[in-house]
PDB file of C-alpha atoms in Angstrom:
ATOM      1  CA  MET A 936      22.163  15.180   6.537  1.00 45.00           C
ATOM      2  CA  ARG A 937      23.427  18.299   4.635  1.00 49.00           C
ATOM      3  CA  LEU A 938      22.756  20.768   8.184  1.00 46.00           C
ATOM      4  CA  LYS A 939      24.581  17.579  10.125  1.00 48.00           C
ATOM      5  CA  THR A 940      27.357  18.136   7.913  1.00 47.00           C
ATOM      6  CA  LEU A 941      27.612  21.898   8.378  1.00 44.00           C
ATOM      7  CA  ALA A 942      27.304  21.205  11.843  1.00 46.00           C
ATOM      8  CA  ALA A 943      29.843  19.063  12.780  1.00 48.00           C
ATOM      9  CA  ALA A 944      32.145  20.779  10.237  1.00 46.00           C
ATOM     10  CA  ILE A 945      31.750  24.114  12.146  1.00 42.00           C
ATOM     11  CA  THR A 946      31.921  22.481  15.780  1.00 46.00           C
ATOM     12  CA  ALA A 947      35.366  21.189  14.336  1.00 46.00           C
ATOM     13  CA  LEU A 948      36.828  24.866  13.109  1.00 44.00           C
ATOM     14  CA  ALA A 949      34.985  26.471  16.602  1.00 45.00           C
ATOM     15  CA  ILE A 950      37.984  23.771  18.424  1.00 44.00           C
ATOM     16  CA  GLY A 951      40.834  24.205  16.455  1.00 46.00           C
ATOM     17  CA  ALA A 952      40.809  28.053  16.722  1.00 44.00           C
ATOM     18  CA  VAL A 953      40.089  27.446  21.148  1.00 43.00           C
ATOM     19  CA  ALA A 954      42.710  24.598  21.477  1.00 41.00           C
ATOM     20  CA  PRO A 955      45.595  25.769  22.464  1.00 44.00           C
ATOM     21  CA  ALA A 956      48.687  25.755  19.999  1.00 46.00           C
ATOM     22  CA  PHE A 957      51.221  22.576  21.357  1.00 51.00           C
ATOM     23  CA  ALA A 958      54.908  25.493  21.674  1.00 61.00           C
ATOM     24  CA  ALA A 959      58.026  23.365  20.565  1.00 73.00           C
ATOM     25  CA  GLU A 960      59.961  21.533  23.366  1.00 91.00           C
ATOM     26  CA  THR A 961      62.870  24.726  24.510  1.00 95.00           C
ATOM     27  CA  VAL A 962      66.598  22.812  24.771  1.00 97.00           C
ATOM     28  CA  LYS A 963      68.973  25.558  26.737  1.00 98.00           C
ATOM     29  CA  VAL A 964      72.683  25.601  24.940  1.00 98.00           C
ATOM     30  CA  GLY A 965      75.354  26.708  26.933  1.00 97.00           C
ATOM     31  CA  VAL A 966      77.961  27.680  24.398  1.00 96.00           C
ATOM     32  CA  THR A 967      80.924  30.392  25.312  1.00 93.00           C
ATOM     33  CA  THR A 968      82.165  33.510  24.023  1.00 87.00           C
ATOM     34  CA  THR A 969      85.880  32.341  23.789  1.00 80.00           C
ATOM     35  CA  GLY A 970      85.704  29.425  21.186  1.00 84.00           C
ATOM     36  CA  VAL A 971      85.962  31.062  18.321  1.00 85.00           C
ATOM     37  CA  PRO A 972      84.669  30.316  15.926  1.00 91.00           C
ATOM     38  CA  PHE A 973      83.107  27.137  17.300  1.00 94.00           C
ATOM     39  CA  THR A 974      81.579  29.282  19.859  1.00 93.00           C
ATOM     40  CA  PHE A 975      81.402  33.995  19.945  1.00 89.00           C
ATOM     41  CA  VAL A 976      79.479  36.301  20.276  1.00 88.00           C
ATOM     42  CA  ASP A 977      78.861  38.261  16.948  1.00 88.00           C
ATOM     43  CA  THR A 978      78.933  42.150  17.698  1.00 86.00           C
ATOM     44  CA  SER A 979      77.428  43.495  15.212  1.00 89.00           C
ATOM     45  CA  SER A 980      74.027  41.725  16.673  1.00 90.00           C
ATOM     46  CA  GLN A 981      75.357  40.725  20.104  1.00 89.00           C
ATOM     47  CA  LYS A 982      73.464  37.147  20.067  1.00 91.00           C
ATOM     48  CA  PRO A 983      75.352  33.987  19.960  1.00 94.00           C
ATOM     49  CA  THR A 984      77.622  32.711  16.667  1.00 95.00           C
ATOM     50  CA  GLY A 985      79.812  30.365  15.347  1.00 95.00           C
ATOM     51  CA  ALA A 986      80.077  26.896  13.725  1.00 96.00           C
ATOM     52  CA  MET A 987      78.496  24.783  16.919  1.00 97.00           C
ATOM     53  CA  VAL A 988      75.813  27.498  17.595  1.00 97.00           C
ATOM     54  CA  ASP A 989      74.931  26.948  13.955  1.00 98.00           C
ATOM     55  CA  LEU A 990      74.643  23.117  14.317  1.00 98.00           C
ATOM     56  CA  ALA A 991      72.874  23.371  17.398  1.00 98.00           C
ATOM     57  CA  GLN A 992      70.138  24.876  15.351  1.00 98.00           C
ATOM     58  CA  ALA A 993      70.991  22.928  13.059  1.00 98.00           C
ATOM     59  CA  ILE A 994      69.887  20.044  15.087  1.00 98.00           C
ATOM     60  CA  GLY A 995      67.150  22.155  16.601  1.00 97.00           C
ATOM     61  CA  ALA A 996      65.277  22.568  13.292  1.00 97.00           C
ATOM     62  CA  GLU A 997      65.459  18.406  12.502  1.00 97.00           C
ATOM     63  CA  ALA A 998      64.762  17.189  16.036  1.00 97.00           C
ATOM     64  CA  GLY A 999      61.565  19.555  16.497  1.00 96.00           C
ATOM     65  CA  LEU A1000      63.175  21.398  18.792  1.00 97.00           C
ATOM     66  CA  ALA A1001      63.265  25.131  20.142  1.00 97.00           C
ATOM     67  CA  THR A1002      67.395  26.109  21.003  1.00 97.00           C
ATOM     68  CA  GLU A1003      68.058  28.293  23.588  1.00 97.00           C
ATOM     69  CA  PHE A1004      71.472  29.886  23.671  1.00 97.00           C
ATOM     70  CA  GLU A1005      73.148  30.219  27.662  1.00 95.00           C
ATOM     71  CA  VAL A1006      76.358  32.020  27.351  1.00 94.00           C
ATOM     72  CA  VAL A1007      78.619  29.995  29.238  1.00 94.00           C
ATOM     73  CA  ALA A1008      82.251  30.176  30.418  1.00 92.00           C
ATOM     74  CA  PHE A1009      84.196  26.666  29.539  1.00 91.00           C
ATOM     75  CA  SER A1010      85.410  26.300  32.577  1.00 91.00           C
ATOM     76  CA  ALA A1011      81.754  26.291  33.653  1.00 95.00           C
ATOM     77  CA  LEU A1012      79.991  23.996  31.085  1.00 97.00           C
ATOM     78  CA  ILE A1013      79.767  21.213  32.259  1.00 97.00           C
ATOM     79  CA  PRO A1014      78.833  21.400  36.169  1.00 97.00           C
ATOM     80  CA  SER A1015      75.786  24.076  34.428  1.00 98.00           C
ATOM     81  CA  LEU A1016      74.847  21.043  32.586  1.00 98.00           C
ATOM     82  CA  THR A1017      75.444  18.743  35.277  1.00 97.00           C
ATOM     83  CA  THR A1018      72.798  20.559  37.748  1.00 97.00           C
ATOM     84  CA  GLY A1019      70.948  21.490  35.026  1.00 97.00           C
ATOM     85  CA  LYS A1020      71.148  25.200  34.322  1.00 97.00           C
ATOM     86  CA  ILE A1021      71.545  24.234  30.860  1.00 98.00           C
ATOM     87  CA  ASP A1022      70.630  21.016  28.823  1.00 98.00           C
ATOM     88  CA  LEU A1023      73.515  20.652  26.075  1.00 98.00           C
ATOM     89  CA  ILE A1024      76.487  21.935  25.407  1.00 98.00           C
ATOM     90  CA  SER A1025      77.405  22.606  22.060  1.00 98.00           C
ATOM     91  CA  ALA A1026      80.603  24.381  21.726  1.00 95.00           C
ATOM     92  CA  GLY A1027      84.342  22.511  21.037  1.00 90.00           C
ATOM     93  CA  MET A1028      84.414  20.456  23.631  1.00 92.00           C
ATOM     94  CA  LEU A1029      86.315  17.449  23.324  1.00 90.00           C
ATOM     95  CA  ALA A1030      84.642  14.017  24.122  1.00 94.00           C
ATOM     96  CA  THR A1031      87.031  12.639  27.295  1.00 90.00           C
ATOM     97  CA  ASP A1032      86.967   9.524  28.870  1.00 92.00           C
ATOM     98  CA  LYS A1033      87.616  12.152  31.881  1.00 92.00           C
ATOM     99  CA  ARG A1034      84.617  13.802  30.987  1.00 95.00           C
ATOM    100  CA  ARG A1035      81.630  10.681  29.569  1.00 97.00           C
ATOM    101  CA  GLU A1036      82.421   9.079  33.452  1.00 97.00           C
ATOM    102  CA  VAL A1037      80.006  13.133  34.143  1.00 97.00           C
ATOM    103  CA  VAL A1038      78.295  13.679  30.435  1.00 98.00           C
ATOM    104  CA  ASP A1039      76.827  11.833  27.455  1.00 98.00           C
ATOM    105  CA  PHE A1040      78.375  12.625  24.539  1.00 98.00           C
ATOM    106  CA  SER A1041      76.669  12.954  20.916  1.00 98.00           C
ATOM    107  CA  ALA A1042      78.368  11.003  17.426  1.00 98.00           C
ATOM    108  CA  PRO A1043      81.147  13.227  16.413  1.00 97.00           C
ATOM    109  CA  VAL A1044      81.274  16.682  14.485  1.00 98.00           C
ATOM    110  CA  TYR A1045      84.825  17.496  14.476  1.00 95.00           C
ATOM    111  CA  THR A1046      88.443  16.349  15.299  1.00 91.00           C
ATOM    112  CA  TYR A1047      90.997  18.817  16.324  1.00 90.00           C
ATOM    113  CA  GLY A1048      93.997  19.500  18.903  1.00 89.00           C
ATOM    114  CA  GLU A1049      95.928  22.126  19.903  1.00 94.00           C
ATOM    115  CA  THR A1050      98.739  23.802  18.752  1.00 96.00           C
ATOM    116  CA  MET A1051     101.288  26.274  20.212  1.00 98.00           C
ATOM    117  CA  PHE A1052     101.728  29.657  19.225  1.00 98.00           C
ATOM    118  CA  VAL A1053     104.733  32.308  19.605  1.00 98.00           C
ATOM    119  CA  PRO A1054     105.205  36.083  18.713  1.00 98.00           C
ATOM    120  CA  ALA A1055     104.775  36.432  15.233  1.00 97.00           C
ATOM    121  CA  ASP A1056     108.460  37.833  15.788  1.00 96.00           C
ATOM    122  CA  GLU A1057     110.611  35.093  17.313  1.00 95.00           C
ATOM    123  CA  PRO A1058     112.244  32.494  14.352  1.00 95.00           C
ATOM    124  CA  ALA A1059     112.206  29.324  16.819  1.00 94.00           C
ATOM    125  CA  ASN A1060     109.845  26.036  16.298  1.00 96.00           C
ATOM    126  CA  TYR A1061     110.086  25.521  19.195  1.00 96.00           C
ATOM    127  CA  THR A1062     109.893  21.928  20.851  1.00 96.00           C
ATOM    128  CA  LEU A1063     108.227  21.036  23.565  1.00 97.00           C
ATOM    129  CA  ASP A1064     111.711  19.392  24.773  1.00 96.00           C
ATOM    130  CA  ASP A1065     112.849  23.501  23.914  1.00 97.00           C
ATOM    131  CA  LEU A1066     110.897  24.724  26.984  1.00 98.00           C
ATOM    132  CA  LYS A1067     112.472  22.937  29.559  1.00 97.00           C
ATOM    133  CA  GLY A1068     111.904  25.512  32.666  1.00 98.00           C
ATOM    134  CA  ALA A1069     109.825  27.904  30.920  1.00 98.00           C
ATOM    135  CA  THR A1070     106.431  29.461  31.060  1.00 98.00           C
ATOM    136  CA  ILE A1071     103.838  27.969  29.426  1.00 98.00           C
ATOM    137  CA  GLY A1072     100.526  28.988  28.967  1.00 98.00           C
ATOM    138  CA  ALA A1073      96.900  26.935  27.899  1.00 97.00           C
ATOM    139  CA  GLN A1074      93.080  27.345  29.067  1.00 92.00           C
ATOM    140  CA  VAL A1075      91.973  25.723  32.476  1.00 92.00           C
ATOM    141  CA  GLY A1076      89.864  23.213  31.639  1.00 85.00           C
ATOM    142  CA  THR A1077      91.264  22.168  29.013  1.00 87.00           C
ATOM    143  CA  THR A1078      92.329  18.696  27.954  1.00 84.00           C
ATOM    144  CA  PHE A1079      96.069  18.977  27.033  1.00 91.00           C
ATOM    145  CA  ALA A1080      96.387  21.599  29.267  1.00 93.00           C
ATOM    146  CA  ASP A1081      95.991  18.085  32.182  1.00 91.00           C
ATOM    147  CA  ALA A1082      98.853  17.044  29.662  1.00 93.00           C
ATOM    148  CA  LEU A1083     101.459  19.981  29.380  1.00 96.00           C
ATOM    149  CA  ASN A1084     101.410  20.183  33.668  1.00 95.00           C
ATOM    150  CA  ALA A1085     101.709  15.628  33.182  1.00 95.00           C
ATOM    151  CA  ARG A1086     105.090  16.301  31.304  1.00 95.00           C
ATOM    152  CA  GLY A1087     106.888  17.676  35.082  1.00 95.00           C
ATOM    153  CA  THR A1088     109.349  19.632  32.364  1.00 97.00           C
ATOM    154  CA  PHE A1089     108.077  23.195  32.406  1.00 98.00           C
ATOM    155  CA  GLY A1090     108.554  25.976  34.796  1.00 97.00           C
ATOM    156  CA  GLU A1091     105.053  26.519  35.241  1.00 98.00           C
ATOM    157  CA  VAL A1092     101.272  25.932  33.323  1.00 98.00           C
ATOM    158  CA  LYS A1093      99.959  28.771  33.121  1.00 98.00           C
ATOM    159  CA  LEU A1094      95.990  28.505  33.149  1.00 97.00           C
ATOM    160  CA  TYR A1095      93.842  31.294  32.043  1.00 96.00           C
ATOM    161  CA  ASP A1096      89.975  31.897  30.960  1.00 91.00           C
ATOM    162  CA  SER A1097      90.187  32.371  27.270  1.00 89.00           C
ATOM    163  CA  ILE A1098      92.920  31.977  24.541  1.00 91.00           C
ATOM    164  CA  ALA A1099      92.650  35.618  24.295  1.00 91.00           C
ATOM    165  CA  ASP A1100      94.450  36.393  27.788  1.00 96.00           C
ATOM    166  CA  ILE A1101      96.832  34.002  26.822  1.00 97.00           C
ATOM    167  CA  MET A1102      97.740  35.695  23.012  1.00 97.00           C
ATOM    168  CA  ARG A1103      97.674  38.491  24.909  1.00 97.00           C
ATOM    169  CA  ASP A1104     100.323  37.717  27.388  1.00 98.00           C
ATOM    170  CA  VAL A1105     102.141  34.754  24.436  1.00 98.00           C
ATOM    171  CA  LYS A1106     102.891  38.822  22.216  1.00 97.00           C
ATOM    172  CA  LEU A1107     104.146  41.149  25.718  1.00 97.00           C
ATOM    173  CA  GLY A1108     106.555  38.305  26.607  1.00 97.00           C
ATOM    174  CA  ARG A1109     105.205  37.343  29.761  1.00 98.00           C
ATOM    175  CA  ILE A1110     105.265  33.720  28.900  1.00 98.00           C
ATOM    176  CA  LYS A1111     107.422  31.874  26.388  1.00 98.00           C
ATOM    177  CA  ALA A1112     104.368  30.414  24.365  1.00 98.00           C
ATOM    178  CA  GLY A1113     100.980  29.445  24.633  1.00 98.00           C
ATOM    179  CA  PHE A1114      98.482  26.189  24.044  1.00 97.00           C
ATOM    180  CA  GLY A1115      95.259  26.160  22.121  1.00 94.00           C
ATOM    181  CA  ASP A1116      92.828  24.655  20.409  1.00 89.00           C
ATOM    182  CA  LYS A1117      93.985  24.347  16.889  1.00 91.00           C
ATOM    183  CA  PRO A1118      91.422  26.006  14.975  1.00 89.00           C
ATOM    184  CA  ILE A1119      90.413  28.215  17.071  1.00 87.00           C
ATOM    185  CA  VAL A1120      93.671  29.844  17.376  1.00 92.00           C
ATOM    186  CA  ALA A1121      94.169  29.997  13.711  1.00 90.00           C
ATOM    187  CA  TYR A1122      90.789  31.212  12.820  1.00 88.00           C
ATOM    188  CA  GLN A1123      91.848  34.389  15.082  1.00 88.00           C
ATOM    189  CA  ILE A1124      95.592  34.999  13.567  1.00 91.00           C
ATOM    190  CA  ALA A1125      94.655  34.213  10.728  1.00 87.00           C
ATOM    191  CA  GLN A1126      91.405  37.171  10.410  1.00 87.00           C
ATOM    192  CA  ASN A1127      94.390  39.420  12.637  1.00 89.00           C
ATOM    193  CA  PRO A1128      97.657  39.694  10.720  1.00 84.00           C
ATOM    194  CA  LYS A1129      98.927  42.174  13.234  1.00 91.00           C
ATOM    195  CA  ILE A1130      97.718  39.948  16.573  1.00 93.00           C
ATOM    196  CA  GLY A1131     101.729  39.858  16.397  1.00 96.00           C
ATOM    197  CA  LEU A1132     101.502  36.383  16.942  1.00 97.00           C
ATOM    198  CA  ARG A1133     102.262  33.033  14.812  1.00 97.00           C
ATOM    199  CA  LEU A1134     101.930  28.751  14.840  1.00 96.00           C
ATOM    200  CA  VAL A1135     104.755  26.772  15.844  1.00 97.00           C
ATOM    201  CA  ASP A1136     105.943  24.934  12.116  1.00 95.00           C
ATOM    202  CA  GLY A1137     105.573  21.118  12.477  1.00 93.00           C
ATOM    203  CA  TYR A1138     104.784  21.308  15.678  1.00 95.00           C
ATOM    204  CA  GLN A1139     102.758  17.830  17.122  1.00 92.00           C
ATOM    205  CA  PRO A1140      99.471  17.790  18.564  1.00 93.00           C
ATOM    206  CA  LEU A1141      99.749  15.683  22.905  1.00 91.00           C
ATOM    207  CA  LYS A1142      95.995  15.261  22.290  1.00 81.00           C
ATOM    208  CA  ALA A1143      93.852  15.495  19.111  1.00 84.00           C
ATOM    209  CA  GLY A1144      90.107  13.927  20.097  1.00 89.00           C
ATOM    210  CA  ASP A1145      86.571  14.039  18.391  1.00 94.00           C
ATOM    211  CA  VAL A1146      84.809  17.310  19.015  1.00 95.00           C
ATOM    212  CA  ALA A1147      80.572  16.293  20.361  1.00 98.00           C
ATOM    213  CA  LEU A1148      77.491  17.302  21.620  1.00 98.00           C
ATOM    214  CA  ALA A1149      76.933  16.874  25.728  1.00 98.00           C
ATOM    215  CA  VAL A1150      74.156  15.783  27.239  1.00 98.00           C
ATOM    216  CA  SER A1151      73.081  14.571  31.196  1.00 98.00           C
ATOM    217  CA  LYS A1152      73.726  11.283  31.595  1.00 97.00           C
ATOM    218  CA  GLU A1153      69.842  12.164  32.914  1.00 96.00           C
ATOM    219  CA  ASN A1154      68.559  12.981  30.025  1.00 97.00           C
ATOM    220  CA  PRO A1155      68.865  10.194  26.837  1.00 97.00           C
ATOM    221  CA  ALA A1156      66.050  11.189  25.126  1.00 97.00           C
ATOM    222  CA  LEU A1157      67.776  14.135  23.613  1.00 98.00           C
ATOM    223  CA  LEU A1158      70.549  12.374  22.751  1.00 98.00           C
ATOM    224  CA  GLU A1159      68.875  10.090  21.252  1.00 98.00           C
ATOM    225  CA  LYS A1160      67.101  13.351  18.438  1.00 98.00           C
ATOM    226  CA  VAL A1161      70.709  15.279  18.766  1.00 98.00           C
ATOM    227  CA  ASN A1162      72.495  11.624  17.437  1.00 98.00           C
ATOM    228  CA  ALA A1163      69.318  10.902  14.696  1.00 98.00           C
ATOM    229  CA  ALA A1164      69.793  14.422  13.861  1.00 98.00           C
ATOM    230  CA  ILE A1165      73.787  14.647  13.768  1.00 98.00           C
ATOM    231  CA  ALA A1166      73.553  11.585  11.548  1.00 98.00           C
ATOM    232  CA  LYS A1167      71.183  13.378   9.040  1.00 98.00           C
ATOM    233  CA  LEU A1168      72.930  16.117   8.833  1.00 98.00           C
ATOM    234  CA  LYS A1169      75.708  14.057   7.914  1.00 97.00           C
ATOM    235  CA  GLU A1170      74.240  12.620   4.940  1.00 97.00           C
ATOM    236  CA  SER A1171      72.728  15.595   3.386  1.00 97.00           C
ATOM    237  CA  GLY A1172      75.938  17.233   3.348  1.00 97.00           C
ATOM    238  CA  GLU A1173      74.883  20.089   5.371  1.00 98.00           C
ATOM    239  CA  LEU A1174      77.096  19.093   8.946  1.00 97.00           C
ATOM    240  CA  ALA A1175      80.228  19.666   6.373  1.00 96.00           C
ATOM    241  CA  LYS A1176      78.879  23.159   4.875  1.00 97.00           C
ATOM    242  CA  ILE A1177      77.971  24.816   8.331  1.00 97.00           C
ATOM    243  CA  PHE A1178      81.773  23.934   9.771  1.00 94.00           C
ATOM    244  CA  ALA A1179      83.434  24.808   5.757  1.00 90.00           C
ATOM    245  CA  LYS A1180      81.251  27.928   6.965  1.00 91.00           C
ATOM    246  CA  TYR A1181      84.017  28.988   9.403  1.00 88.00           C
ATOM    247  CA  GLY A1182      86.620  27.995   7.428  1.00 81.00           C
ATOM    248  CA  LEU A1183      86.657  24.705   8.891  1.00 87.00           C
TER     249      LEU A1183
END
């Protein structure tokens, strides 16, 4: 009996030694470099970082998924998702009804709206009516860019690929005012006081909404895993800690 038991143990060990290890499912996560502090590239490591990067990693760890990050322009995030180039979007993206027609969103993880910014030496706190006929700037693909255009009161709503480009043109006087995601603009101004810009006091956003992660409508299983992980991160307080780390 002992010999049989020993033989069985040796056989089990041998099978375990040659059996292939099952790797965690890898999820390709789309992020953008223009969404500080939600998503950006760490200059020291040249790797994506930010609140939504940390969140995606935390969700992956909770759900048993390996995360692989793909840097994508903001306007190309949804097309990249719907064509299967990425599996998940984790960026400062608002879950809007229009976007819901194309992709599915997770439970909300953060709420914010846009802000107006002007040169630091500009004393006026403009309202939208004060900018009638003026050229202003907004980021292409954002909900508030559409809302600003829909007003029909500006000389031009110039669309830019990044908030950094809008900031440059506001500072140089090429446009009267710029519009961008409030936490992103506020973070960049706070981190660089010499940038020469300020937020307009009293500005009320046209579009405020919930940030959420996005998945393909063809992948409900991934959405279920993401939502389950978010619920656990909220309950444990880890979600709040991730955003607080970046001043959000």
